[in-house]
Amino acid sequence: MAALSPYKADFLKASIDGGVLKFGSFELKSKRISPYFFNAGDFYRADLLQAISTAYAKCIIEAHKSGQLDFDIVFGPAYKGIPLATAATDKLAQLDPETYGKICYSFDRKEAKDHGEGGNIVGAPLKGKRILIVDDVITAGTAKREAIAKIEKEGGIVAGIVVALDRMEKLPAADGDDSKPGPSAMGELRKEYGIPIFAILTLDDIIEGMRGLASPGDVKKTEEYRAKYKATD
Ligand code: OMP
């Protein structure tokens, strides 16, 4: 496998050094027990926020330049997506003010507000605009489906999704038998909505980059987890 590009390698190192990417034993939303966990809520220190916003911005710029992504608004689903989308918008304008100086951000409320300005959305109105969803992790894709539904209800057009980590896992089997091969959440979302989805890091990237940064035991357990749960696409 090719070495990680410099911005991905920097981001992985910052995530491990900052304790955002942890190794151990963690129960996921899906109930799978994972030897690693990425908690985007832990990017709360200024230098870590800089690291993640730089990585999102570089990933978005790369996707934009490749012609696969065009957008007007960066949308962060509540709660964890909110600081990520806001910081990414700020970083985009810092890195390339001419292209991204007028890009907007927006996010949703978990509870609808019925007084004051009301509504479910804070920030730029979504109606008729191309929306880029910025979120933390894709495992089964449920959280992204909810965000897409909210955006479409507001009249926005979902242009794409950028996440910090694609865990590359097969969707949980309907019959509970996880030993069979299966498609990924990312692949299914791409097909279902016809939108491009980008990840700063994938599980393959983590395994490639963690050697030297994590213990050989953690590398081995993460490889075993990948062998068990990696999707076919
Ligand atoms: P889905 O793609 O909808 O399953 O959502 C993934 C969600 O799982 C994230 O938004 C987190 O709440 C949580 N999660 C992590 O934050 N980090 C991980 O490494 C793994 C998970 C997870 O539970 O799968």
Coordinates of N, CA, C and O in Angstrom, one line a residue, residues 16-135:
I16 N -3.6 10.3 17.2 CA -3.0 9.3 18.2 C -2.4 10.1 19.4 O -2.7 9.8 20.5
D17 N -1.5 11.1 19.1 CA -0.8 11.8 20.1 C -1.8 12.5 21.0 O -1.6 12.7 22.2
G18 N -2.9 13.1 20.4 CA -3.9 13.8 21.2 C -4.9 12.9 21.9 O -5.8 13.5 22.6
G19 N -4.8 11.6 21.8 CA -5.7 10.7 22.5 C -7.1 10.7 21.9 O -8.0 10.2 22.5
V20 N -7.2 11.2 20.6 CA -8.5 11.1 20.0 C -8.8 9.8 19.4 O -9.9 9.2 19.4
L21 N -7.7 9.2 18.8 CA -7.8 7.8 18.3 C -7.1 6.9 19.4 O -5.9 7.1 19.7
K22 N -8.0 6.1 20.0 CA -7.5 5.2 21.1 C -7.5 3.8 20.8 O -8.4 3.3 19.9
F23 N -6.7 3.0 21.4 CA -6.6 1.6 21.2 C -6.9 0.9 22.5 O -6.5 1.4 23.6
G24 N -7.7 -0.2 22.5 CA -8.2 -0.9 23.7 C -9.3 -1.8 23.3 O -9.3 -2.5 22.3
S25 N -10.5 -1.6 24.0 CA -11.6 -2.4 23.7 C -12.9 -1.5 23.9 O -13.1 -1.0 25.0
F26 N -13.6 -1.3 22.8 CA -14.7 -0.3 22.8 C -15.9 -1.0 22.2 O -15.9 -1.6 21.1
E27 N -17.1 -0.7 22.8 CA -18.3 -1.2 22.2 C -18.9 -0.1 21.3 O -19.0 1.1 21.7
L28 N -19.2 -0.4 20.0 CA -19.7 0.5 19.1 C -21.2 0.6 19.1 O -21.8 -0.2 19.8
K29 N -21.7 1.6 18.4 CA -23.2 1.8 18.3 C -23.8 0.4 17.8 O -24.9 0.1 18.2
S30 N -23.1 -0.2 16.9 CA -23.5 -1.5 16.3 C -23.4 -2.7 17.3 O -23.8 -3.8 16.9
K31 N -22.8 -2.5 18.5 CA -22.6 -3.5 19.5 C -21.3 -4.3 19.1 O -20.9 -5.2 19.9
R32 N -20.7 -4.1 18.0 CA -19.4 -4.8 17.7 C -18.4 -4.3 18.8 O -18.4 -3.1 19.1
I33 N -17.4 -5.2 19.1 CA -16.4 -4.8 20.1 C -15.1 -4.5 19.2 O -14.6 -5.3 18.5
S34 N -14.7 -3.2 19.2 CA -13.6 -2.7 18.4 C -12.4 -2.5 19.2 O -12.4 -2.0 20.3
P35 N -11.2 -2.9 18.6 CA -9.9 -2.6 19.3 C -9.5 -1.1 19.1 O -8.4 -0.8 19.6
Y36 N -10.2 -0.3 18.4 CA -9.9 1.1 18.3 C -11.1 1.9 18.2 O -12.2 1.5 17.9
F37 N -11.0 3.2 18.7 CA -12.1 4.1 18.7 C -11.6 5.5 18.4 O -10.6 5.9 18.9
F38 N -12.4 6.2 17.5 CA -12.0 7.6 17.2 C -13.1 8.5 17.7 O -14.3 8.4 17.3
N39 N -12.8 9.3 18.7 CA -13.8 10.2 19.3 C -13.5 11.7 18.9 O -12.7 12.3 19.5
A40 N -14.3 12.1 17.9 CA -14.1 13.5 17.4 C -14.4 14.5 18.4 O -14.0 15.7 18.3
G41 N -15.2 14.1 19.5 CA -15.5 15.0 20.6 C -14.2 15.4 21.4 O -14.2 16.4 22.1
D42 N -13.2 14.7 21.1 CA -11.9 14.9 21.9 C -11.0 15.9 21.2 O -9.8 16.1 21.7
F43 N -11.4 16.5 20.1 CA -10.5 17.5 19.4 C -10.8 18.8 20.1 O -10.8 19.8 19.4
Y44 N -10.9 18.9 21.4 CA -11.3 20.1 22.1 C -10.1 21.1 22.3 O -10.3 22.2 22.8
R45 N -8.9 20.6 22.2 CA -7.7 21.5 22.4 C -7.4 22.3 21.2 O -7.5 21.7 20.1
A46 N -7.0 23.6 21.3 CA -6.8 24.4 20.1 C -5.9 23.8 19.0 O -6.2 23.8 17.9
D47 N -4.8 23.2 19.5 CA -3.9 22.6 18.5 C -4.5 21.4 17.7 O -4.3 21.2 16.6
L48 N -5.4 20.7 18.5 CA -6.0 19.5 17.8 C -7.1 20.0 16.9 O -7.3 19.4 15.8
L49 N -7.8 21.1 17.3 CA -8.9 21.6 16.4 C -8.2 22.1 15.1 O -8.8 21.9 14.0
Q50 N -7.1 22.7 15.3 CA -6.3 23.2 14.1 C -6.0 22.0 13.2 O -6.1 22.0 12.0
A51 N -5.6 20.9 13.8 CA -5.2 19.7 13.1 C -6.3 19.1 12.3 O -6.2 18.8 11.1
I52 N -7.5 19.0 13.0 CA -8.6 18.4 12.3 C -9.2 19.4 11.2 O -9.6 18.9 10.1
S53 N -9.3 20.7 11.5 CA -9.8 21.6 10.5 C -8.9 21.6 9.3 O -9.4 21.7 8.1
T54 N -7.6 21.6 9.5 CA -6.7 21.6 8.4 C -6.9 20.3 7.5 O -7.0 20.4 6.3
A55 N -7.1 19.2 8.2 CA -7.3 17.9 7.5 C -8.6 17.9 6.7 O -8.6 17.5 5.5
Y56 N -9.7 18.4 7.3 CA -10.9 18.5 6.5 C -10.8 19.4 5.3 O -11.2 19.1 4.2
A57 N -10.2 20.6 5.6 CA -10.1 21.6 4.5 C -9.2 21.0 3.4 O -9.6 21.1 2.2
K58 N -8.2 20.3 3.7 CA -7.3 19.8 2.6 C -8.1 18.6 1.8 O -7.9 18.5 0.6
C59 N -8.8 17.8 2.6 CA -9.6 16.8 1.9 C -10.6 17.4 1.0 O -10.8 16.9 -0.1
I60 N -11.3 18.4 1.5 CA -12.4 19.1 0.7 C -11.8 19.7 -0.5 O -12.3 19.6 -1.7
I61 N -10.6 20.4 -0.4 CA -10.0 21.1 -1.5 C -9.6 20.1 -2.6 O -9.8 20.3 -3.8
E62 N -9.0 18.9 -2.1 CA -8.6 17.9 -3.0 C -9.8 17.3 -3.8 O -9.8 17.2 -5.0
A63 N -10.9 17.1 -3.1 CA -12.2 16.6 -3.8 C -12.7 17.6 -4.7 O -13.2 17.3 -5.8
H64 N -12.7 18.9 -4.3 CA -13.2 20.0 -5.2 C -12.4 20.1 -6.4 O -12.9 20.2 -7.6
K65 N -11.0 20.1 -6.3 CA -10.1 20.2 -7.4 C -10.3 19.1 -8.4 O -10.1 19.2 -9.6
S66 N -10.6 17.9 -7.9 CA -10.8 16.7 -8.7 C -12.0 16.8 -9.5 O -12.3 15.9 -10.4
G67 N -12.9 17.8 -9.3 CA -14.1 17.9 -10.0 C -15.3 17.1 -9.5 O -16.4 17.1 -10.1
Q68 N -15.1 16.4 -8.4 CA -16.2 15.5 -7.9 C -17.1 16.2 -6.9 O -18.1 15.6 -6.5
L69 N -16.7 17.4 -6.5 CA -17.5 18.0 -5.4 C -17.6 19.5 -5.6 O -16.6 20.2 -5.9
D70 N -18.9 20.0 -5.6 CA -19.1 21.5 -5.6 C -20.2 21.8 -4.6 O -21.2 21.1 -4.5
F71 N -20.0 22.9 -3.8 CA -20.9 23.1 -2.7 C -20.9 24.6 -2.4 O -20.0 25.4 -2.7
D72 N -22.0 25.0 -1.7 CA -22.1 26.4 -1.2 C -22.1 26.5 0.3 O -21.7 27.5 0.9
I73 N -22.5 25.4 1.0 CA -22.6 25.4 2.4 C -22.0 24.2 3.0 O -22.2 23.1 2.5
V74 N -21.3 24.4 4.1 CA -20.7 23.2 4.9 C -21.7 23.0 6.1 O -21.9 23.9 6.9
F75 N -22.2 21.8 6.1 CA -23.3 21.5 7.1 C -22.7 20.5 8.2 O -22.2 19.4 7.8
G76 N -22.8 20.9 9.5 CA -22.4 20.0 10.5 C -23.5 19.4 11.3 O -24.2 20.2 12.0
P77 N -23.9 18.2 11.2 CA -25.0 17.6 12.0 C -24.7 17.7 13.5 O -23.6 17.4 14.0
A78 N -25.7 18.1 14.3 CA -25.6 18.3 15.8 C -25.3 16.9 16.4 O -25.8 15.9 15.9
Y79 N -24.5 16.8 17.5 CA -23.7 17.9 18.0 C -22.3 17.9 17.5 O -21.7 18.9 17.3
K80 N -21.7 16.7 17.3 CA -20.3 16.6 17.0 C -19.9 17.3 15.7 O -18.8 17.8 15.6
G81 N -20.8 17.3 14.8 CA -20.5 17.9 13.5 C -20.4 19.4 13.5 O -19.8 20.0 12.6
I82 N -21.0 20.0 14.6 CA -21.1 21.5 14.6 C -19.7 22.2 14.6 O -19.4 23.0 13.7
P83 N -18.8 21.9 15.6 CA -17.5 22.5 15.6 C -16.7 22.1 14.4 O -15.9 22.9 13.9
L84 N -16.9 20.9 13.9 CA -16.1 20.4 12.8 C -16.4 21.2 11.5 O -15.5 21.6 10.8
A85 N -17.7 21.4 11.3 CA -18.1 22.1 10.0 C -17.7 23.6 10.2 O -17.2 24.2 9.2
T86 N -17.8 24.2 11.3 CA -17.5 25.6 11.5 C -16.0 25.8 11.3 O -15.6 26.7 10.6
A87 N -15.2 24.9 12.0 CA -13.7 25.1 11.9 C -13.3 24.8 10.5 O -12.3 25.4 10.0
A88 N -13.9 23.8 9.8 CA -13.5 23.5 8.4 C -13.8 24.7 7.5 O -12.9 25.0 6.6
T89 N -14.9 25.3 7.7 CA -15.3 26.5 6.9 C -14.2 27.6 7.0 O -13.7 28.2 6.1
D90 N -13.9 27.9 8.3 CA -12.9 28.9 8.6 C -11.5 28.5 8.0 O -10.9 29.4 7.3
K91 N -11.2 27.3 8.1 CA -9.9 26.8 7.5 C -9.8 26.9 6.0 O -8.8 27.3 5.4
L92 N -11.0 26.6 5.3 CA -11.0 26.6 3.9 C -10.7 28.1 3.4 O -10.0 28.3 2.5
A93 N -11.4 29.0 4.1 CA -11.2 30.4 3.7 C -9.8 30.9 4.0 O -9.2 31.8 3.3
Q94 N -9.2 30.4 5.0 CA -7.8 30.7 5.4 C -6.8 30.2 4.3 O -5.9 30.9 3.9
L95 N -7.1 29.0 3.9 CA -6.1 28.3 2.9 C -6.3 28.9 1.5 O -5.3 29.0 0.8
D96 N -7.5 29.2 1.2 CA -7.8 29.7 -0.2 C -8.9 30.7 -0.2 O -10.1 30.4 -0.5
P97 N -8.6 32.0 0.2 CA -9.7 33.0 0.4 C -10.4 33.3 -0.9 O -11.7 33.5 -0.9
E98 N -9.7 33.2 -2.0 CA -10.4 33.5 -3.3 C -11.5 32.5 -3.6 O -12.6 32.9 -4.0
T99 N -11.2 31.2 -3.4 CA -12.2 30.2 -3.8 C -13.3 30.0 -2.7 O -14.4 29.8 -3.0
Y100 N -12.8 30.1 -1.4 CA -13.7 29.7 -0.3 C -14.2 30.8 0.6 O -14.8 30.6 1.6
G101 N -13.8 32.1 0.3 CA -14.1 33.2 1.2 C -15.6 33.4 1.4 O -16.0 34.0 2.4
K102 N -16.4 33.0 0.5 CA -17.9 33.2 0.6 C -18.6 31.9 0.9 O -19.9 31.9 0.9
I103 N -17.9 30.9 1.2 CA -18.6 29.6 1.6 C -19.2 29.8 3.0 O -18.7 30.5 3.8
C104 N -20.4 29.2 3.2 CA -21.1 29.4 4.4 C -21.2 28.1 5.3 O -20.9 27.1 4.7
Y105 N -21.5 28.3 6.5 CA -21.8 27.1 7.3 C -23.1 27.1 7.9 O -23.8 28.1 8.0
S106 N -23.6 25.9 8.4 CA -24.9 25.8 8.9 C -24.9 24.5 9.7 O -24.1 23.6 9.5
F107 N -25.9 24.4 10.7 CA -26.1 23.2 11.4 C -27.5 23.1 11.9 O -28.2 24.1 11.9
D108 N -27.8 21.9 12.4 CA -29.2 21.7 12.8 C -29.3 21.7 14.4 O -28.3 21.5 15.1
R109 N -30.5 21.9 14.9 CA -30.8 21.8 16.3 C -31.3 20.4 16.5 O -32.0 19.8 15.6
K110 N -31.0 19.8 17.6 CA -31.6 18.5 17.9 C -33.1 18.6 18.2 O -33.9 17.8 17.9
E111 N -33.4 19.8 18.9 CA -34.8 20.0 19.3 C -35.3 21.3 18.5 O -34.5 22.2 18.5
A112 N -36.4 21.2 17.8 CA -36.9 22.4 17.1 C -37.2 23.5 18.0 O -37.7 23.3 19.2
K113 N -36.9 24.7 17.6 CA -37.1 25.9 18.5 C -38.4 26.6 18.0 O -38.6 26.8 16.8
D114 N -39.3 26.9 19.0 CA -40.6 27.4 18.5 C -40.8 28.9 18.9 O -41.8 29.4 18.7
H115 N -39.7 29.5 19.4 CA -39.8 31.0 19.7 C -38.6 31.7 19.0 O -37.8 31.0 18.4
G116 N -38.5 33.0 19.2 CA -37.4 33.7 18.6 C -37.5 33.5 17.1 O -38.5 33.6 16.5
E117 N -36.3 33.2 16.5 CA -36.2 33.1 15.1 C -36.8 31.7 14.6 O -37.1 31.5 13.5
G118 N -37.0 30.8 15.6 CA -37.6 29.5 15.3 C -36.8 28.7 14.4 O -35.7 29.0 14.0
G119 N -37.4 27.5 14.0 CA -36.8 26.7 12.9 C -35.8 25.7 13.5 O -35.5 25.7 14.7
N120 N -35.3 24.8 12.6 CA -34.4 23.7 12.9 C -33.0 24.0 12.6 O -32.1 23.2 12.9
I121 N -32.8 25.0 11.8 CA -31.4 25.2 11.2 C -30.8 26.5 11.8 O -31.5 27.5 11.8
V122 N -29.6 26.5 12.1 CA -28.8 27.7 12.6 C -27.7 27.9 11.5 O -27.1 27.0 11.1
G123 N -27.6 29.1 11.1 CA -26.6 29.4 10.1 C -27.2 29.7 8.7 O -28.4 30.0 8.7
A124 N -26.5 29.5 7.7 CA -27.0 29.8 6.3 C -28.2 28.9 6.0 O -28.3 27.7 6.2
P125 N -29.3 29.6 5.4 CA -30.5 28.8 5.0 C -30.1 27.9 3.9 O -29.3 28.2 3.0
L126 N -30.7 26.7 3.9 CA -30.3 25.6 3.0 C -31.0 25.6 1.7 O -30.5 25.0 0.7
K127 N -32.1 26.3 1.6 CA -33.0 26.2 0.4 C -32.3 26.5 -0.9 O -31.7 27.5 -1.0
G128 N -32.3 25.5 -1.8 CA -31.8 25.7 -3.1 C -30.2 25.7 -3.2 O -29.7 25.9 -4.2
K129 N -29.6 25.4 -2.0 CA -28.1 25.4 -2.0 C -27.5 24.0 -2.0 O -28.2 23.1 -1.6
R130 N -26.3 24.0 -2.5 CA -25.6 22.7 -2.5 C -24.9 22.5 -1.2 O -24.0 23.3 -0.8
I131 N -25.2 21.4 -0.5 CA -24.8 21.2 0.9 C -23.7 20.1 1.0 O -24.0 19.0 0.5
L132 N -22.6 20.4 1.6 CA -21.6 19.4 1.9 C -21.7 19.1 3.4 O -21.6 19.9 4.3
I133 N -22.0 17.8 3.7 CA -22.1 17.4 5.1 C -20.7 17.0 5.6 O -19.9 16.3 5.0
V134 N -20.3 17.7 6.7 CA -19.0 17.3 7.4 C -19.3 16.6 8.7 O -20.1 17.2 9.6
D135 N -18.9 15.4 8.8 CA -19.2 14.7 10.1 C -18.0 13.8 10.5 O -17.0 13.8 9.8

